[in-house]
Structures are given as C-alpha cells and as structure tokens.
JSON list of C-alpha atoms in Angstrom, two decimals:
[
{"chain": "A", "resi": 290, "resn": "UNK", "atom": "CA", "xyz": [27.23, -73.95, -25.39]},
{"chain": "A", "resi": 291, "resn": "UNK", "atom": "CA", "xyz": [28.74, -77.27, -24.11]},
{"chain": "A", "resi": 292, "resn": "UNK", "atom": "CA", "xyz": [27.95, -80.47, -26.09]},
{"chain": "A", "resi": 293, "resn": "UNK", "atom": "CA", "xyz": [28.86, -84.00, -25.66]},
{"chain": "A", "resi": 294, "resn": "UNK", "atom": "CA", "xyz": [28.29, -86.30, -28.44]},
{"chain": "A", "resi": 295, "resn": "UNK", "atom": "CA", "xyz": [28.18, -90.30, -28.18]},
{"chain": "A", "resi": 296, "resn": "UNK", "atom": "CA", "xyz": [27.73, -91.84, -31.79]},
{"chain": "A", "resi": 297, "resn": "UNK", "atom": "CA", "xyz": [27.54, -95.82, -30.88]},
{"chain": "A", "resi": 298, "resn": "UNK", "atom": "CA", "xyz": [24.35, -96.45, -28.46]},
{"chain": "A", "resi": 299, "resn": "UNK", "atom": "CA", "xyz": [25.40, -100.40, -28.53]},
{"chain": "A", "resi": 300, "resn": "UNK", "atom": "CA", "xyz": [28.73, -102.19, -28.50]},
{"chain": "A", "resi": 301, "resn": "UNK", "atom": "CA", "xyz": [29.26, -105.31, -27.94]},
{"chain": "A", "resi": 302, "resn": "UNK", "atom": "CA", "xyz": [32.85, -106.99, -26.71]},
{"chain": "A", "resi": 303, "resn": "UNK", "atom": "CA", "xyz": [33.72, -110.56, -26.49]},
{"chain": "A", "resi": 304, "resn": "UNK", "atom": "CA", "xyz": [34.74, -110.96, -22.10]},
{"chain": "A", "resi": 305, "resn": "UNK", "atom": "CA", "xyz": [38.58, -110.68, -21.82]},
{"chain": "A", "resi": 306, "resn": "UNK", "atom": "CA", "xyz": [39.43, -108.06, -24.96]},
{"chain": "A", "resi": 307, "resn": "UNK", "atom": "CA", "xyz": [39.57, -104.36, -24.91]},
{"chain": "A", "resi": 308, "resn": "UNK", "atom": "CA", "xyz": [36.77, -101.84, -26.29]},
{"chain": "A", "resi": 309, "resn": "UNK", "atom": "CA", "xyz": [36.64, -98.42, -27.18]},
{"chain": "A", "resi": 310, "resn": "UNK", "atom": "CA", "xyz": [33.47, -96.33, -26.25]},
{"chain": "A", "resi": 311, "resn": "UNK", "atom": "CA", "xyz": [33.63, -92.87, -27.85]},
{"chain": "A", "resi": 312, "resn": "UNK", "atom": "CA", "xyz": [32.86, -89.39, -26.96]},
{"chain": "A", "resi": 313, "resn": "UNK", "atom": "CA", "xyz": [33.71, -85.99, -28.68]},
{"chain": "A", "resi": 314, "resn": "UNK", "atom": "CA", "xyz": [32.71, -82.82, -27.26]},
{"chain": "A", "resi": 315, "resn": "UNK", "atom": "CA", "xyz": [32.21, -79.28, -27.45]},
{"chain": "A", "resi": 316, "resn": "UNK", "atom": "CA", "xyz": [33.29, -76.47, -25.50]},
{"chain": "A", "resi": 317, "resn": "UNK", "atom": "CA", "xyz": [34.93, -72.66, -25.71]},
{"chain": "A", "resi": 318, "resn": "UNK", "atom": "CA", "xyz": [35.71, -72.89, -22.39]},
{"chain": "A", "resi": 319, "resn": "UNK", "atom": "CA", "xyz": [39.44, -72.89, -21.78]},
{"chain": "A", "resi": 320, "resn": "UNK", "atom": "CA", "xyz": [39.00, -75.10, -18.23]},
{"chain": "A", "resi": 321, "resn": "UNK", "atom": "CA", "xyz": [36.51, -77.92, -18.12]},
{"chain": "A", "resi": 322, "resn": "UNK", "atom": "CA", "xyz": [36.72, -81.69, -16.78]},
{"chain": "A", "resi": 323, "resn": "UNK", "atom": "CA", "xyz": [35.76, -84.81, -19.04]},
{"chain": "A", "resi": 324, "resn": "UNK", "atom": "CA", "xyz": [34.04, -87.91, -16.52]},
{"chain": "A", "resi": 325, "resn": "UNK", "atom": "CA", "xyz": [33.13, -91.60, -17.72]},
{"chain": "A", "resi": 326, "resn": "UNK", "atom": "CA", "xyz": [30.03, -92.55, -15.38]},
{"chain": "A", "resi": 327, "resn": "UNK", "atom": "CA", "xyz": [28.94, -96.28, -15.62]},
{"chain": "A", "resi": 328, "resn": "UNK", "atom": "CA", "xyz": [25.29, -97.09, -15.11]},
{"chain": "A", "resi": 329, "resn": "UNK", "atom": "CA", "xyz": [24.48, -100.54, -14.93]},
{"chain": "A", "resi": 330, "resn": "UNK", "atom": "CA", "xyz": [20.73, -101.99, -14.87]},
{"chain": "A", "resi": 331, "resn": "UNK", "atom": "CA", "xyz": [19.96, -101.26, -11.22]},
{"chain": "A", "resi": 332, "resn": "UNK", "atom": "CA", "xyz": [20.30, -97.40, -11.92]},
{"chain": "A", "resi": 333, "resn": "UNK", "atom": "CA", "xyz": [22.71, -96.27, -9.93]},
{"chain": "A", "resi": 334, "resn": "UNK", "atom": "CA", "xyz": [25.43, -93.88, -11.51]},
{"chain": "A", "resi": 335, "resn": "UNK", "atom": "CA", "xyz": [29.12, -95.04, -10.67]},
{"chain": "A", "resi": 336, "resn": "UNK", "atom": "CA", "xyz": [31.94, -92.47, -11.72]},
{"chain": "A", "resi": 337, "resn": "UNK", "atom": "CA", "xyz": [34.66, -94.45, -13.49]},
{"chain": "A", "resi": 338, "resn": "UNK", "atom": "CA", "xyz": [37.51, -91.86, -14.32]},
{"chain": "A", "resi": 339, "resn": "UNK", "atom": "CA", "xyz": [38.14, -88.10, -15.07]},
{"chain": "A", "resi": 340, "resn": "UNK", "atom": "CA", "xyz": [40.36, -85.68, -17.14]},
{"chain": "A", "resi": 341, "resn": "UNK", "atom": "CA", "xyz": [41.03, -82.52, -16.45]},
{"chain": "A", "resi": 342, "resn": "UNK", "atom": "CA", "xyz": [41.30, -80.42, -19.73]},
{"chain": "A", "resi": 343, "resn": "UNK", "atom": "CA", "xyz": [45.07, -78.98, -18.81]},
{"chain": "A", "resi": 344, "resn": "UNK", "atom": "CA", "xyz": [46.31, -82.46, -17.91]},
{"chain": "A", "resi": 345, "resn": "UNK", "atom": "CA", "xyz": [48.77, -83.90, -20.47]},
{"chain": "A", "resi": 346, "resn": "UNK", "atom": "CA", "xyz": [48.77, -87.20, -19.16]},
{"chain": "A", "resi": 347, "resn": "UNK", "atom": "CA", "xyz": [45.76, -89.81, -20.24]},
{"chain": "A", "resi": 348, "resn": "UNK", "atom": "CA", "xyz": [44.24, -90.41, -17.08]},
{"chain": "A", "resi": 349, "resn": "UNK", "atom": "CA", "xyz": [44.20, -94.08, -15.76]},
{"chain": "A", "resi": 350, "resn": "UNK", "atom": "CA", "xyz": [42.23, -96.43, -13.28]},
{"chain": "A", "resi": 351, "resn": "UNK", "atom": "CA", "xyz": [42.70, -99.95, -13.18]},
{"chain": "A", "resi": 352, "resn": "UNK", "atom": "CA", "xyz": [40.71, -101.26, -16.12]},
{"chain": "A", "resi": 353, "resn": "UNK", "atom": "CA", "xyz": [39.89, -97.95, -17.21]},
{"chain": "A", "resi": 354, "resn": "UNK", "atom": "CA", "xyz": [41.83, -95.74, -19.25]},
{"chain": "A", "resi": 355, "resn": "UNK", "atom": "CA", "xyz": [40.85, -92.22, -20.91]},
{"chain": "A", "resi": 356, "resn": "UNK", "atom": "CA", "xyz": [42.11, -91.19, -24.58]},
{"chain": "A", "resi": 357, "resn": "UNK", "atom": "CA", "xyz": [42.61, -87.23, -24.26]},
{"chain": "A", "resi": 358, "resn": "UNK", "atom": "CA", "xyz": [42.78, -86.00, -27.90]},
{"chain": "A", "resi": 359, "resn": "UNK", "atom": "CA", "xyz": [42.29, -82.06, -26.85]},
{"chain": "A", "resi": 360, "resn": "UNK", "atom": "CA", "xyz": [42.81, -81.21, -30.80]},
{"chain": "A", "resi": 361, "resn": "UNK", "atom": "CA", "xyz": [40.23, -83.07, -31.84]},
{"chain": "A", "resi": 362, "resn": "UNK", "atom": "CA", "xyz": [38.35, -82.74, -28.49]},
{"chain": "A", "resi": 363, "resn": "UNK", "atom": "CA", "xyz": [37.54, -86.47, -27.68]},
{"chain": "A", "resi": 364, "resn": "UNK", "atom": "CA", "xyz": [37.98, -88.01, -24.90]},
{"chain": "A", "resi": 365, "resn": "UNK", "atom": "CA", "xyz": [37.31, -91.92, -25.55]},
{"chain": "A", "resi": 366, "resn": "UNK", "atom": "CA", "xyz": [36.74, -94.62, -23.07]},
{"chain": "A", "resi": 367, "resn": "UNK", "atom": "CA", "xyz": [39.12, -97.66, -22.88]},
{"chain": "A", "resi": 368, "resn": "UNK", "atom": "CA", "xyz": [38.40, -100.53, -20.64]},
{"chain": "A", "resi": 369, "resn": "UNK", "atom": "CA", "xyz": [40.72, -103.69, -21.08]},
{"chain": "A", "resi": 370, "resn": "UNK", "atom": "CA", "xyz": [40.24, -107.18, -20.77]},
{"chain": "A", "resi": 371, "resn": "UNK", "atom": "CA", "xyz": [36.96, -106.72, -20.29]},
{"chain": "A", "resi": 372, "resn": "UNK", "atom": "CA", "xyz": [34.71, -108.90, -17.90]},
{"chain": "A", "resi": 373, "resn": "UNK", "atom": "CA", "xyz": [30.96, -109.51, -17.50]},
{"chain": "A", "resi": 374, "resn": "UNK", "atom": "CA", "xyz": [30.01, -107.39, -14.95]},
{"chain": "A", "resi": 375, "resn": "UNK", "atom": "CA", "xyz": [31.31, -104.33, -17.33]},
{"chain": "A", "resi": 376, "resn": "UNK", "atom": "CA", "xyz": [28.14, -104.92, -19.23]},
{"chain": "A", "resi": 377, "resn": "UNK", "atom": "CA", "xyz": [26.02, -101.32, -18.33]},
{"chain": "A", "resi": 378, "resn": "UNK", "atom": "CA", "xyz": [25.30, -97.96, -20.10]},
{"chain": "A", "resi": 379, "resn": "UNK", "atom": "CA", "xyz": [28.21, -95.93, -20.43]},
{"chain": "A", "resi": 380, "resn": "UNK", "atom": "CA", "xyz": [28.21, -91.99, -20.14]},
{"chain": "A", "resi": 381, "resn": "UNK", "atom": "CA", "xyz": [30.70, -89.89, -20.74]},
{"chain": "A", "resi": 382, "resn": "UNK", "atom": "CA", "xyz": [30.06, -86.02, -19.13]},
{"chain": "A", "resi": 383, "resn": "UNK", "atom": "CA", "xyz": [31.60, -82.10, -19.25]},
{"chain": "A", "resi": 384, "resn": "UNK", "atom": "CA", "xyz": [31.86, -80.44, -16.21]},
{"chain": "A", "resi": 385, "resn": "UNK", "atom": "CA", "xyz": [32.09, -76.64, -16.99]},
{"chain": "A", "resi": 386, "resn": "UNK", "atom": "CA", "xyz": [31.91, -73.50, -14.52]},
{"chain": "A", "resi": 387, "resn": "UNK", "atom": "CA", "xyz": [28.53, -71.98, -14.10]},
{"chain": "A", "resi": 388, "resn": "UNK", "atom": "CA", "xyz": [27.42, -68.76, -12.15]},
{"chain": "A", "resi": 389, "resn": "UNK", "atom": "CA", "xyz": [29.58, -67.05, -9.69]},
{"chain": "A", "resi": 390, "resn": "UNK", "atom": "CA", "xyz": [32.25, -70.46, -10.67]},
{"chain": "A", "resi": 391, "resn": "UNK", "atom": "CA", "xyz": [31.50, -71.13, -7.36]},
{"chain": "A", "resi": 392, "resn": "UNK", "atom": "CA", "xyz": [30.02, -74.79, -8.66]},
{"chain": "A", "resi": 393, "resn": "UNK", "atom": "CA", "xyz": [30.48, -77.37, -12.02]},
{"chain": "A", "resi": 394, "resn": "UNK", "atom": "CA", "xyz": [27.79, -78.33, -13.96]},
{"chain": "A", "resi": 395, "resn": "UNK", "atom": "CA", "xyz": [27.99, -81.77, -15.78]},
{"chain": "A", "resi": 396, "resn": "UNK", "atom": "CA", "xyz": [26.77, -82.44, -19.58]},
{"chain": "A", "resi": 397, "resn": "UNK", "atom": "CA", "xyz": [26.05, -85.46, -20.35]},
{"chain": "A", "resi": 398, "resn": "UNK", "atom": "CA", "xyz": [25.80, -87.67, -23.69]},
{"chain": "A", "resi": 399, "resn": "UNK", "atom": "CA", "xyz": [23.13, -90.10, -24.58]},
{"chain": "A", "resi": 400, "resn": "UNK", "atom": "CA", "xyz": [25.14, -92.88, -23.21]},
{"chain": "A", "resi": 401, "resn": "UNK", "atom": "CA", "xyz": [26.44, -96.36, -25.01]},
{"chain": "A", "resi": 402, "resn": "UNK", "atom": "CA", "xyz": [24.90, -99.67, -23.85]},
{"chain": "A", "resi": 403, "resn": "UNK", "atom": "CA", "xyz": [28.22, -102.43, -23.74]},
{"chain": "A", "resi": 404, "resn": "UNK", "atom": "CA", "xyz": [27.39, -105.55, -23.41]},
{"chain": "A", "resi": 405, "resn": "UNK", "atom": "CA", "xyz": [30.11, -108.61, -22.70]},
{"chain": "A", "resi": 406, "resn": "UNK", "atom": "CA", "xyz": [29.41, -111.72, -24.49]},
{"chain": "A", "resi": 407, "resn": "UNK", "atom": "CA", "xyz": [30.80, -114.59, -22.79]},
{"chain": "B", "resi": 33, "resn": "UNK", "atom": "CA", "xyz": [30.19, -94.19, 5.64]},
{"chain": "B", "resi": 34, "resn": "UNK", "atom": "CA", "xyz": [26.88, -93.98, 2.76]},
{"chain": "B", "resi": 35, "resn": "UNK", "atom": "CA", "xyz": [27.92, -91.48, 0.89]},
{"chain": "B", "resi": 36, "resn": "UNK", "atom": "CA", "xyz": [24.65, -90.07, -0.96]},
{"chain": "B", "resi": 37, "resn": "UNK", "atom": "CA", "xyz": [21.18, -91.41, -0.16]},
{"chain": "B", "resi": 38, "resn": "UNK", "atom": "CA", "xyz": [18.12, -90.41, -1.29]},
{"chain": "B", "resi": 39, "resn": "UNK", "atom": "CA", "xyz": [14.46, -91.30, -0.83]},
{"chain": "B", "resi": 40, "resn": "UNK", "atom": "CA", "xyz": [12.19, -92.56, -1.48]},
{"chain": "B", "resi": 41, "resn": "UNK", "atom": "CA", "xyz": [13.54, -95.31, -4.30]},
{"chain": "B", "resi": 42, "resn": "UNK", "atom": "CA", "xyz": [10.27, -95.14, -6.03]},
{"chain": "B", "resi": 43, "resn": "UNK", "atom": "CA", "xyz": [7.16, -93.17, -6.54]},
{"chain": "B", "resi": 44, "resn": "UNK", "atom": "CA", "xyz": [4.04, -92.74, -8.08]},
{"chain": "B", "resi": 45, "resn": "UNK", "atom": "CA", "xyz": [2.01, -89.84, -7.89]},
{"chain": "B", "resi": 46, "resn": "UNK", "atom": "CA", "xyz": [-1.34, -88.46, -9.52]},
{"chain": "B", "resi": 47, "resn": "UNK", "atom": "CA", "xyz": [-1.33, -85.28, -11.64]},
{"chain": "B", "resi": 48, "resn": "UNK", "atom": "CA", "xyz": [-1.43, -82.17, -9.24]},
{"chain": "B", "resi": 49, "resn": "UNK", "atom": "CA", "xyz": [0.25, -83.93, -6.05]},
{"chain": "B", "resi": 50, "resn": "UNK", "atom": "CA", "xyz": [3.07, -82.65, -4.40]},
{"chain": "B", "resi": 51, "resn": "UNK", "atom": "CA", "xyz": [6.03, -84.27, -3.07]},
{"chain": "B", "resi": 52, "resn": "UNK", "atom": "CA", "xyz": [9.34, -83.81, -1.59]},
{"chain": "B", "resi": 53, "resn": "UNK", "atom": "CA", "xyz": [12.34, -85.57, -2.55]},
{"chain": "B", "resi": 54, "resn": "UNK", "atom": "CA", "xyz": [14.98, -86.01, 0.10]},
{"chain": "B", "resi": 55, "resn": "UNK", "atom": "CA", "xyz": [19.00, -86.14, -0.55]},
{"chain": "B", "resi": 56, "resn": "UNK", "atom": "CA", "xyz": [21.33, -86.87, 2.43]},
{"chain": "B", "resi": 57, "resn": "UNK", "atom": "CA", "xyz": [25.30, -86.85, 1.74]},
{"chain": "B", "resi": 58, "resn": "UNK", "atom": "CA", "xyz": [28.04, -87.94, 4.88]},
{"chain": "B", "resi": 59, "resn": "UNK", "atom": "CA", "xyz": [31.29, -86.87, 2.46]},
{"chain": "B", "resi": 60, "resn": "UNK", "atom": "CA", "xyz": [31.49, -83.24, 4.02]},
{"chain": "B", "resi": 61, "resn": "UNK", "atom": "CA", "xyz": [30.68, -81.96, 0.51]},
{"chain": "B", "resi": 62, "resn": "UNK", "atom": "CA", "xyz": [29.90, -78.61, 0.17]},
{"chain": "B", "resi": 63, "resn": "UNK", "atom": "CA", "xyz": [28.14, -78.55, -3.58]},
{"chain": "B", "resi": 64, "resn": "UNK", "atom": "CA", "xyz": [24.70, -80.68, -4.39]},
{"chain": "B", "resi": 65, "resn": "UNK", "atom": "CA", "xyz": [23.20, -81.11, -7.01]},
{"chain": "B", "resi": 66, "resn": "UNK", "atom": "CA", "xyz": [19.71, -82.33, -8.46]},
{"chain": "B", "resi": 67, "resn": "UNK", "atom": "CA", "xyz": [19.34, -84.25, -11.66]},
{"chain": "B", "resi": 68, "resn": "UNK", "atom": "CA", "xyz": [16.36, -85.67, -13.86]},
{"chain": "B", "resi": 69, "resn": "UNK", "atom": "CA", "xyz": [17.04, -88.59, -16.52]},
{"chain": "B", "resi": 70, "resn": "UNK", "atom": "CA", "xyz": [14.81, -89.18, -18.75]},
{"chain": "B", "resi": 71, "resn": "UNK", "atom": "CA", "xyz": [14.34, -92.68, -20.70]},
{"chain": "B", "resi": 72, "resn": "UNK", "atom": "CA", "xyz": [17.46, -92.74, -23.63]},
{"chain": "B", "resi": 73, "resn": "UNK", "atom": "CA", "xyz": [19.02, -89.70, -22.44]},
{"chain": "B", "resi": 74, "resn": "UNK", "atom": "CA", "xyz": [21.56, -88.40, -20.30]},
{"chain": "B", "resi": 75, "resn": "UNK", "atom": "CA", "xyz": [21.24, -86.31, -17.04]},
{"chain": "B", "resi": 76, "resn": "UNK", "atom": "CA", "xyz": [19.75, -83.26, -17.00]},
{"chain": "B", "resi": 77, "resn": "UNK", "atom": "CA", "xyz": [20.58, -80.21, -14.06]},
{"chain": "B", "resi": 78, "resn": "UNK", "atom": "CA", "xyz": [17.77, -79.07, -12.17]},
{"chain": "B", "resi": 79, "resn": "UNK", "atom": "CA", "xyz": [19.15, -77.29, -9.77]},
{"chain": "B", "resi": 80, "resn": "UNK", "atom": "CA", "xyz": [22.09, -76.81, -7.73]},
{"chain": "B", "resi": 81, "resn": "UNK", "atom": "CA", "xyz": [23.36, -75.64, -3.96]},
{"chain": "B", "resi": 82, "resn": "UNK", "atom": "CA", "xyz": [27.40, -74.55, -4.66]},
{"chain": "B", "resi": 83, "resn": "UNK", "atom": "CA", "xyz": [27.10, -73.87, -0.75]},
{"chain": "B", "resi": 84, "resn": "UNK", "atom": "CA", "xyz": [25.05, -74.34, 2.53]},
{"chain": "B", "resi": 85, "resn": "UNK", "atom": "CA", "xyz": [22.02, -71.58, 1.70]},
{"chain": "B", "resi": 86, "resn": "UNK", "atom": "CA", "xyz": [22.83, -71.02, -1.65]},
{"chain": "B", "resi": 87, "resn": "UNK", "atom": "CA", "xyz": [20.25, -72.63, -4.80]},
{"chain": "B", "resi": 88, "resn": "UNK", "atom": "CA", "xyz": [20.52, -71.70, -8.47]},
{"chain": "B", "resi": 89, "resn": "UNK", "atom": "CA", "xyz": [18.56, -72.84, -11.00]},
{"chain": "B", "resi": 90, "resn": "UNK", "atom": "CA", "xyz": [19.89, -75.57, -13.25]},
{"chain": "B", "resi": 91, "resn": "UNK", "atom": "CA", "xyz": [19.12, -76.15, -17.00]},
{"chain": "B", "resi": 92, "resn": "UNK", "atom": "CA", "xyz": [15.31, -77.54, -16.97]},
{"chain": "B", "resi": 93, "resn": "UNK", "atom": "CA", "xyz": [14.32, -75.81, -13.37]},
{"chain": "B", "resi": 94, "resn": "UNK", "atom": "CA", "xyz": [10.37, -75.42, -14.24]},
{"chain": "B", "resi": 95, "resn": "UNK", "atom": "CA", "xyz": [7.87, -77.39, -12.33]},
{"chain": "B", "resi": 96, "resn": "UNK", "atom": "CA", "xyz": [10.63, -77.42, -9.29]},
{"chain": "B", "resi": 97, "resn": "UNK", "atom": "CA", "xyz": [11.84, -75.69, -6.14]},
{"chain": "B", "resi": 98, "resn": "UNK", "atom": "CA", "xyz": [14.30, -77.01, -3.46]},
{"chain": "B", "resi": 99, "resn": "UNK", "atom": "CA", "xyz": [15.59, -76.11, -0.32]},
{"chain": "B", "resi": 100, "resn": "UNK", "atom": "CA", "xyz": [19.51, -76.72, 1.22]},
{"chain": "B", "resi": 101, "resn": "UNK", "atom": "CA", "xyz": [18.48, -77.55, 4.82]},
{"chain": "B", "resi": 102, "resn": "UNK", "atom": "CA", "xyz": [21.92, -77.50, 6.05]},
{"chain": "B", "resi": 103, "resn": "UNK", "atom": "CA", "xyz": [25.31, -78.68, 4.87]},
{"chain": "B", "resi": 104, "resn": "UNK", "atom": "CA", "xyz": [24.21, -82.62, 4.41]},
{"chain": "B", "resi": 105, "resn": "UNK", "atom": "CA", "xyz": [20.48, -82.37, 3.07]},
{"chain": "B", "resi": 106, "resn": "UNK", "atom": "CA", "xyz": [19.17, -80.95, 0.15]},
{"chain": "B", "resi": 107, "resn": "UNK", "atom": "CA", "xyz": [15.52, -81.45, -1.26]},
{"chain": "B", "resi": 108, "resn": "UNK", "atom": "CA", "xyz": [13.41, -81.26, -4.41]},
{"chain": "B", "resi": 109, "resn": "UNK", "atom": "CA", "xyz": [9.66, -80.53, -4.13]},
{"chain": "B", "resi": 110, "resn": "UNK", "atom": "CA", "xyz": [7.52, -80.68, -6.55]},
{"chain": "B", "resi": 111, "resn": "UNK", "atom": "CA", "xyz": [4.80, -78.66, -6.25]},
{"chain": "B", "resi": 112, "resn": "UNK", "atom": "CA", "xyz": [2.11, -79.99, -8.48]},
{"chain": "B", "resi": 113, "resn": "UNK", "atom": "CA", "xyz": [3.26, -82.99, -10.47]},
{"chain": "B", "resi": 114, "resn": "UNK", "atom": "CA", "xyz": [2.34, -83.44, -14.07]},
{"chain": "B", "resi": 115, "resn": "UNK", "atom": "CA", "xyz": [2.66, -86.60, -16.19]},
{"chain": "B", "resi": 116, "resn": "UNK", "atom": "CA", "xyz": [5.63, -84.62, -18.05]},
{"chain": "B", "resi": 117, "resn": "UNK", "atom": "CA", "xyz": [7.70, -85.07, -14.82]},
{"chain": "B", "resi": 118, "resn": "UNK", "atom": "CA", "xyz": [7.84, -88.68, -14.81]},
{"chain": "B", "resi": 119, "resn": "UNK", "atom": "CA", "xyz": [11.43, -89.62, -14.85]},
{"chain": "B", "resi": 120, "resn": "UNK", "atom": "CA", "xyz": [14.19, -90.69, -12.60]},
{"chain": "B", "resi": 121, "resn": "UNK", "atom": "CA", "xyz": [15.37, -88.25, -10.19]},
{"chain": "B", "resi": 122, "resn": "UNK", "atom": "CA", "xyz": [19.50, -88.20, -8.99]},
{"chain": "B", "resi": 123, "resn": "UNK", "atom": "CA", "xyz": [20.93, -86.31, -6.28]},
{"chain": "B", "resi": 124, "resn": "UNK", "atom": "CA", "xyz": [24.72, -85.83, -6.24]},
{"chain": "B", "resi": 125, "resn": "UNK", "atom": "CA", "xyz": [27.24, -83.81, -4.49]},
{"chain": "B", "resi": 126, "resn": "UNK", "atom": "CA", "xyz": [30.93, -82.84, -4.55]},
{"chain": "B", "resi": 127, "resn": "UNK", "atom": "CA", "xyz": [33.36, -80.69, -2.95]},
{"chain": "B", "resi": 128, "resn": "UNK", "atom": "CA", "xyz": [33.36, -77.50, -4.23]},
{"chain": "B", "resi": 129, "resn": "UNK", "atom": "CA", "xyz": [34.95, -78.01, -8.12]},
{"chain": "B", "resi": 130, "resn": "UNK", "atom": "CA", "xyz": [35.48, -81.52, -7.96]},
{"chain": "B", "resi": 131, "resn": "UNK", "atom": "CA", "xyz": [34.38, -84.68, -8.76]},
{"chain": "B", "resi": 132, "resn": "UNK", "atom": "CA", "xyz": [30.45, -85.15, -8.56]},
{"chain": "B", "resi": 133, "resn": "UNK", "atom": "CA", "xyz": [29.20, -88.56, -6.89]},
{"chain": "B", "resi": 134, "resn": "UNK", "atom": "CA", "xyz": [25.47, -89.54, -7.13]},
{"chain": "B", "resi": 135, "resn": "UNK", "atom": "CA", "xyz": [22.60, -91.29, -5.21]},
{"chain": "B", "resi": 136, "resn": "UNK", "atom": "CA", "xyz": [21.21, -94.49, -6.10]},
{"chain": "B", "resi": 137, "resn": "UNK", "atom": "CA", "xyz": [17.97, -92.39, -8.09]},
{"chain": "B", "resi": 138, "resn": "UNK", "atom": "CA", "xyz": [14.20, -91.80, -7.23]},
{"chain": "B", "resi": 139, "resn": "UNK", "atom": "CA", "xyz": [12.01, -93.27, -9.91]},
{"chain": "B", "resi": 140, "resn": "UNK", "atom": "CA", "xyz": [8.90, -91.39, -10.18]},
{"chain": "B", "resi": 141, "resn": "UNK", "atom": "CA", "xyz": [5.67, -91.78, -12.10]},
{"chain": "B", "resi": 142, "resn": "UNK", "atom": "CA", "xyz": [2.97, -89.50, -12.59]},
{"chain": "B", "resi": 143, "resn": "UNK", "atom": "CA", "xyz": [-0.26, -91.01, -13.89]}
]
C-alpha cells in the first residue's frame, strides 16, 4: 500500500529565509510521481512542483525546489526566501498506477500549515 | 481559458437529499477525477474517469455514483446524503498519466 507521511503540521518561517517542509513515503512500486500541492485559506488546491521517481535531477520551480532522497524515500519541500503570501497548508502527494494503468491515483499526507511571520 | 470549474461553491443539504455535483475542465484532458477532504486530512479518491465513458471506483466510493457526460464534464451524485458526507468535494483532471490540476472545491454540509 502507498503511504505518505508529513510529521510537522505547523512551521513557521521568518519572510525572506528558506524552510524545509518534509515528507517521506511509502511505496513498492518501481514507477510513481511525488507532487507538492499548496492550499491556501480560500481552498483551492494549487500544484507547486513534481518528481518523477526515475528522475535523477531534484526538480525545480522558481521558489520551489524538491529534495529527492529515493534511498530514504523523502521527497522534502524547499521554498526560498520566503514571502507572505507562501503562508497556506502544504501537501505533499504519490501518484501511483491503478487499474488497467490507464489512470494515476494521488495519496496524499495530512498536510503542514506554514505560516510567514513578517 | 478556466481550466477546472465546478459547482456549486457551497451546499447544504438535509439527511436523505440528493444532489449532483458538476465538474467542467477546457484543458483537453482525458482523465478526471473526484476527491473528498475532510477537516485535517488530505484528499481522498472517490472515483475516477481514465477516459470519456469509463468510471472506476476510487478509495472511499460508498454513498456515491457519477457519470462522464462527455470528454469535458464529469459529475458526482449523491444519492441520499448523510451527515457523514459533509466535507469538501474537489474535482480534478489530467492528461492521461500526468500531472493532476483541481477545481476550486464544493463545500457541502449535511445537517
């Protein structure tokens, strides 16, 4: 069975540093994606950055960067000099194949709540 | 260019009404997807379309049934609502294996 585990439900980050928000997961599937999904307080769900599990670079977008540690199957959250408006729940998500493989299913954590202290 | 609506925003039902939720993507997408969230948790699958007329059940399917009305549109009914559905309701879709994008939610209440 997949699992994605989030240990820290709050961070907190002074505006302009860097955080770390982290995941692990679990998986015997050879082929799976790992997604960051931001959800700030109006609800809507924003995807952030993904990592396919045979790609040996850490993936990278703007802000946002993804630690890939496939041995110790975590795939952490970076976001640099971090700004107000980052303040949101944070979720990081499996995708794995399901049925025919004809479609992903995502797994999601519990979520961490960052907030950005001016 | 919307990308994934959904309606209605919010909801509140009595125990035993039905409903229909509606999900409308413009990204060509061939995969949707319906999700429940409930309060300190992540999302949970309902069910899924990987194509235009074809639905699978998800991981917490009971109390549900949907329909893919053509490539764009895929709904969730809910056939007789109970106070155990209450949540918030997300519709996503993707190409086939790729990245899944969502709709802004459906918050629904059963009293």
């Amino acid at each position: 069975a997949q699992k994605i585990t989030q240990t820290q439900p709050g961070m907190f980050v002074q505006e302009k540093e860097a955080v770390t928000l982290d995941c692990t997961y679990d998986t015997s599937d050879p082929s799976y994606g790992l997604f960051w999904y931001k959800q700030p307080s109006s609800g809507e769900m924003i995807f952030l950055i993904y990592q396919g599990s045979y790609d040996q670079q850490n993936a990278t977008e703007g802000r946002y960067s993804l630690n890939f540690q496939k041995a110790r199957k975590s795939a952490n959250l970076v976001i640099s000099a971090s700004q107000l408006g980052d303040s949101a729940m944070y979720f990081c998500a499996m995708s794995f194949l399901i049925s025919s493989g004809s479609a992903r299913q995502l797994t999601f954590g519990s979520g961490t709540q960052l907030t950005v202290l001016p | 260019n919307a990308g994934v609506t959904q309606t209605p925003k919010f909801q509140v039902l009595k125990t035993g009404q039905s409903m229909t939720l509606q999900c409308a993507q413009d990204m060509n997408h061939n995969s949707m997807y319906w999700y429940r969230q409930d309060p300190g948790m992540g999302l949970r699958l309902i069910y899924y379309s990987a194509s235009e007329g074809t639905t699978d059940k998800g991981e917490v399917p009971n109390g549900y049934n949907v329909s893919r009305l053509n490539k764009r549109e895929f709904s969730l009914r809910l056939e007789s609502a109970a106070p155990s559905q209450t949540s918030v309701y997300f519709c996503a879709s993707s190409r086939q294996l790729d990245t899944q994008y969502f709709g802004p939610g459906t918050r629904l209440t059963v009293l």
